[in-house]
Short mmCIF file of C-alpha atoms in Angstrom, two decimals:
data_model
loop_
_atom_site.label_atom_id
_atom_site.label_comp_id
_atom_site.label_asym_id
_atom_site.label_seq_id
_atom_site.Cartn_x
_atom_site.Cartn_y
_atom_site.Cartn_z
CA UNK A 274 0.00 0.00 0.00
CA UNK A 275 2.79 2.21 1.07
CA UNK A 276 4.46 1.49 -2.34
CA UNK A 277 1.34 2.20 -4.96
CA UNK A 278 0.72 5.46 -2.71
CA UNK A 279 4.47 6.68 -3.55
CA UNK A 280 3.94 5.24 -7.16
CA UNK A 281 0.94 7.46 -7.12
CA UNK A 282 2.04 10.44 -6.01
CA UNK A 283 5.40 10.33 -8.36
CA UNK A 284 3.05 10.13 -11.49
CA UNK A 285 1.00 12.53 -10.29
CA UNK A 286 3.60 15.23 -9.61
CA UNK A 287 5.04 14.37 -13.21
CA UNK A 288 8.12 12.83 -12.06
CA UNK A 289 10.68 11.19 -14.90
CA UNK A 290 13.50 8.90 -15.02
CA UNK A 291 16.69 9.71 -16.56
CA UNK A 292 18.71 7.12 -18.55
CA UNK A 293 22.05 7.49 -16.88
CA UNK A 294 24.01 5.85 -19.99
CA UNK A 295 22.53 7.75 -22.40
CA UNK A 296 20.59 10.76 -20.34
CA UNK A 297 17.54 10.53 -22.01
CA UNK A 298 14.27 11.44 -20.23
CA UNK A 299 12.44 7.88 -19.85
CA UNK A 300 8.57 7.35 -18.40
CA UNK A 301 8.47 5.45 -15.42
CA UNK A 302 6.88 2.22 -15.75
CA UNK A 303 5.86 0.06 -12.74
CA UNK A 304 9.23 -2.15 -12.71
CA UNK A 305 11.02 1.50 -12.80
CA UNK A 306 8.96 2.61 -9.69
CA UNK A 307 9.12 -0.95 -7.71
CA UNK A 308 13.52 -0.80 -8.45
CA UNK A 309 13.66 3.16 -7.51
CA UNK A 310 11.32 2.45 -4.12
CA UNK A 311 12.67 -0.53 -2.43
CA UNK A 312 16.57 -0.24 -3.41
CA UNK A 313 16.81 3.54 -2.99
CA UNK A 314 14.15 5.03 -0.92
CA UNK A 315 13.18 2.65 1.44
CA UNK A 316 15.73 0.16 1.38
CA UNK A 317 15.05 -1.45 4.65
CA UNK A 318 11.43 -1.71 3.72
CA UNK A 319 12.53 -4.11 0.35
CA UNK A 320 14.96 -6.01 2.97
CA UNK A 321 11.85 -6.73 4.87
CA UNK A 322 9.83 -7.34 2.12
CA UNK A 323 12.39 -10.17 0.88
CA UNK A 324 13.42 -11.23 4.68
CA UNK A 325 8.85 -12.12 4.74
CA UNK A 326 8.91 -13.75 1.59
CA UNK A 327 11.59 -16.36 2.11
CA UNK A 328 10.15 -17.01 5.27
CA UNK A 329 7.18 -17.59 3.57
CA UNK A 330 8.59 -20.38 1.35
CA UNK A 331 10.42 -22.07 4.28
CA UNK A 332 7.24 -22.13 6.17
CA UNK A 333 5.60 -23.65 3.29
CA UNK A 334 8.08 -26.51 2.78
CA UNK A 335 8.20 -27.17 6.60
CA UNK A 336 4.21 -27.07 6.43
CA UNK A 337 4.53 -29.75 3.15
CA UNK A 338 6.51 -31.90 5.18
CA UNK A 339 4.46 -32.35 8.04
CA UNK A 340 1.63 -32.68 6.04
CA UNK A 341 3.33 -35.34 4.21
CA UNK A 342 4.35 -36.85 7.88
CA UNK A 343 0.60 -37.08 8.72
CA UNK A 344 -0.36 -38.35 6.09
CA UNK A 345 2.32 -41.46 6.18
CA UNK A 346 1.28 -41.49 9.85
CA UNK A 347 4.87 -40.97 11.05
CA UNK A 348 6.97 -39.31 13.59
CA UNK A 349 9.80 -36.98 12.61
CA UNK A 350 11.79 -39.33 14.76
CA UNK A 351 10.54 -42.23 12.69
CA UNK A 352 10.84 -40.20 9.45
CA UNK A 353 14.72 -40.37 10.18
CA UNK A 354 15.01 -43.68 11.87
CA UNK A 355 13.17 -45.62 9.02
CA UNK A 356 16.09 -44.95 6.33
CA UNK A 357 18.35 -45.85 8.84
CA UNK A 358 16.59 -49.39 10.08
CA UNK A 359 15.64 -50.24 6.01
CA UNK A 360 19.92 -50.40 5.94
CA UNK A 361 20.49 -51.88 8.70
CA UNK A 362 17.87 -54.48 7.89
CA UNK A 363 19.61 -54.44 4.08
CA UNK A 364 23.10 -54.89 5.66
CA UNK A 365 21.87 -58.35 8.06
CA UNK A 366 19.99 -59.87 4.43
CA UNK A 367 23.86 -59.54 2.73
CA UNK A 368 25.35 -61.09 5.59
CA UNK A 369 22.78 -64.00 6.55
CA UNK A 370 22.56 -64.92 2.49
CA UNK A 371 26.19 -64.53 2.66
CA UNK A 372 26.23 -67.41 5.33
CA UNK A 373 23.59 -69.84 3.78
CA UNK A 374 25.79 -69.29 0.61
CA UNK A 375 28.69 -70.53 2.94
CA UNK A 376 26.99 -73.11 4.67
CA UNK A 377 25.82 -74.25 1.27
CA UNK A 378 28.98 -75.06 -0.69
CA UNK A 379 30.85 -76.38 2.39
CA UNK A 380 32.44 -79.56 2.20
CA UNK A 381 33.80 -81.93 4.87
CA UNK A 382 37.29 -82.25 4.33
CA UNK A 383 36.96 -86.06 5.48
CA UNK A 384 34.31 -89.45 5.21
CA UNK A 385 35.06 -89.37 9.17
CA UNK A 386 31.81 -88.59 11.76
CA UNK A 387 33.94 -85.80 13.19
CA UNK A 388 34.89 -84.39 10.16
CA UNK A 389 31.25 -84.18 9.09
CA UNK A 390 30.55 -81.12 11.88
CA UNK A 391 30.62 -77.66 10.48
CA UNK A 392 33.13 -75.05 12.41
CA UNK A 393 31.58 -73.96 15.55
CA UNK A 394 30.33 -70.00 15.11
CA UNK A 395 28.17 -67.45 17.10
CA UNK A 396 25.87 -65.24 15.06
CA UNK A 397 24.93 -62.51 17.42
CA UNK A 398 26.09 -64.18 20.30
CA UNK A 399 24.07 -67.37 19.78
CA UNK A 400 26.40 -70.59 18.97
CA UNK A 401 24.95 -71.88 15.87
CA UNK A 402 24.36 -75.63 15.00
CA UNK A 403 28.00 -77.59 14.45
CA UNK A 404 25.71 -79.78 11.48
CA UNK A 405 25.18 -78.58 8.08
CA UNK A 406 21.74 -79.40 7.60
CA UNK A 407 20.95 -78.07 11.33
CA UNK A 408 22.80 -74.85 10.37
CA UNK A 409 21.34 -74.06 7.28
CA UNK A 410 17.82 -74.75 8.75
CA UNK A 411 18.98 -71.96 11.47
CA UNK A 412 19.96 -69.36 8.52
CA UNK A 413 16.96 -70.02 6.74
CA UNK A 414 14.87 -69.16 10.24
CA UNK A 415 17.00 -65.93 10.44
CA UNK A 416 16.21 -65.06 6.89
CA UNK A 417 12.44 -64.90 7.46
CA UNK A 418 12.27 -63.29 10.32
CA UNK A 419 14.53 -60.41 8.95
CA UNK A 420 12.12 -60.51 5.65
CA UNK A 421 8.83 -60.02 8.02
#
């Protein structure tokens, strides 16, 4: 409002721009006024008016977001922490098809009943079956749980 009255007042009055390149007497448009009023005579005023509109758009994205939040029915929290558990969750698929890959292609290096048990291992602190079929049985059990 401040701006159109100014605007108002300048045409009214009869007021002209000057070309400063080539000094010729030029009518003020709007885009003539809006550049002469906010970066020369009320500077602070256009730092205001620019301070308020970025604001603005930041407050719209934040807005988008949580709208998008509600309607996922998530948490910011949970927003964050889902990325992080989908690779984590990623990461223990590699490893446990990893191990039934292992488990699969072993070979006992003797016909002898103690040669025939697997190497004993712990998978998250929980000693895992010393035969193959046992084993792989256990892997497989891992696998679907990490896949529900």
């Amino acid at each position: 409002m401040i701006f159109l009255g100014e605007m108002q007042e300048k045409n009214k009055s009869g007021a002209k721009f000057i070309n400063s390149v080539t000094k010729q007497i030029i009518q003020p448009s709007f885009l003539m006024h809006v550049k002469y009023f906010f970066l020369n005579q009320e500077r602070s005023l256009g730092v205001v008016i620019i301070i308020c509109f970025v604001m603005c758009l930041m407050l719209i994205g934040f807005l988008g977001y949580h709208l998008g939040l509600v309607r996922m029915n998530q948490t910011t929290n949970e927003s964050f922490k889902h990325d992080e558990c989908f690779e984590l969750l990623k990461r223990e698929m590699k490893i446990i098809e990893q191990l039934i890959l292992e488990c699969q292609t072993w070979q006992p290096p003797g016909p002898d009943a103690d040669q025939q048990l697997m190497p004993p291992i712990k998978v998250d602190n929980v000693p895992m079956p010393l035969k193959k079929e046992s084993r792989l049985r256990k892997f497989q059990e891992f696998k679907q749980s990490c896949q529900q």
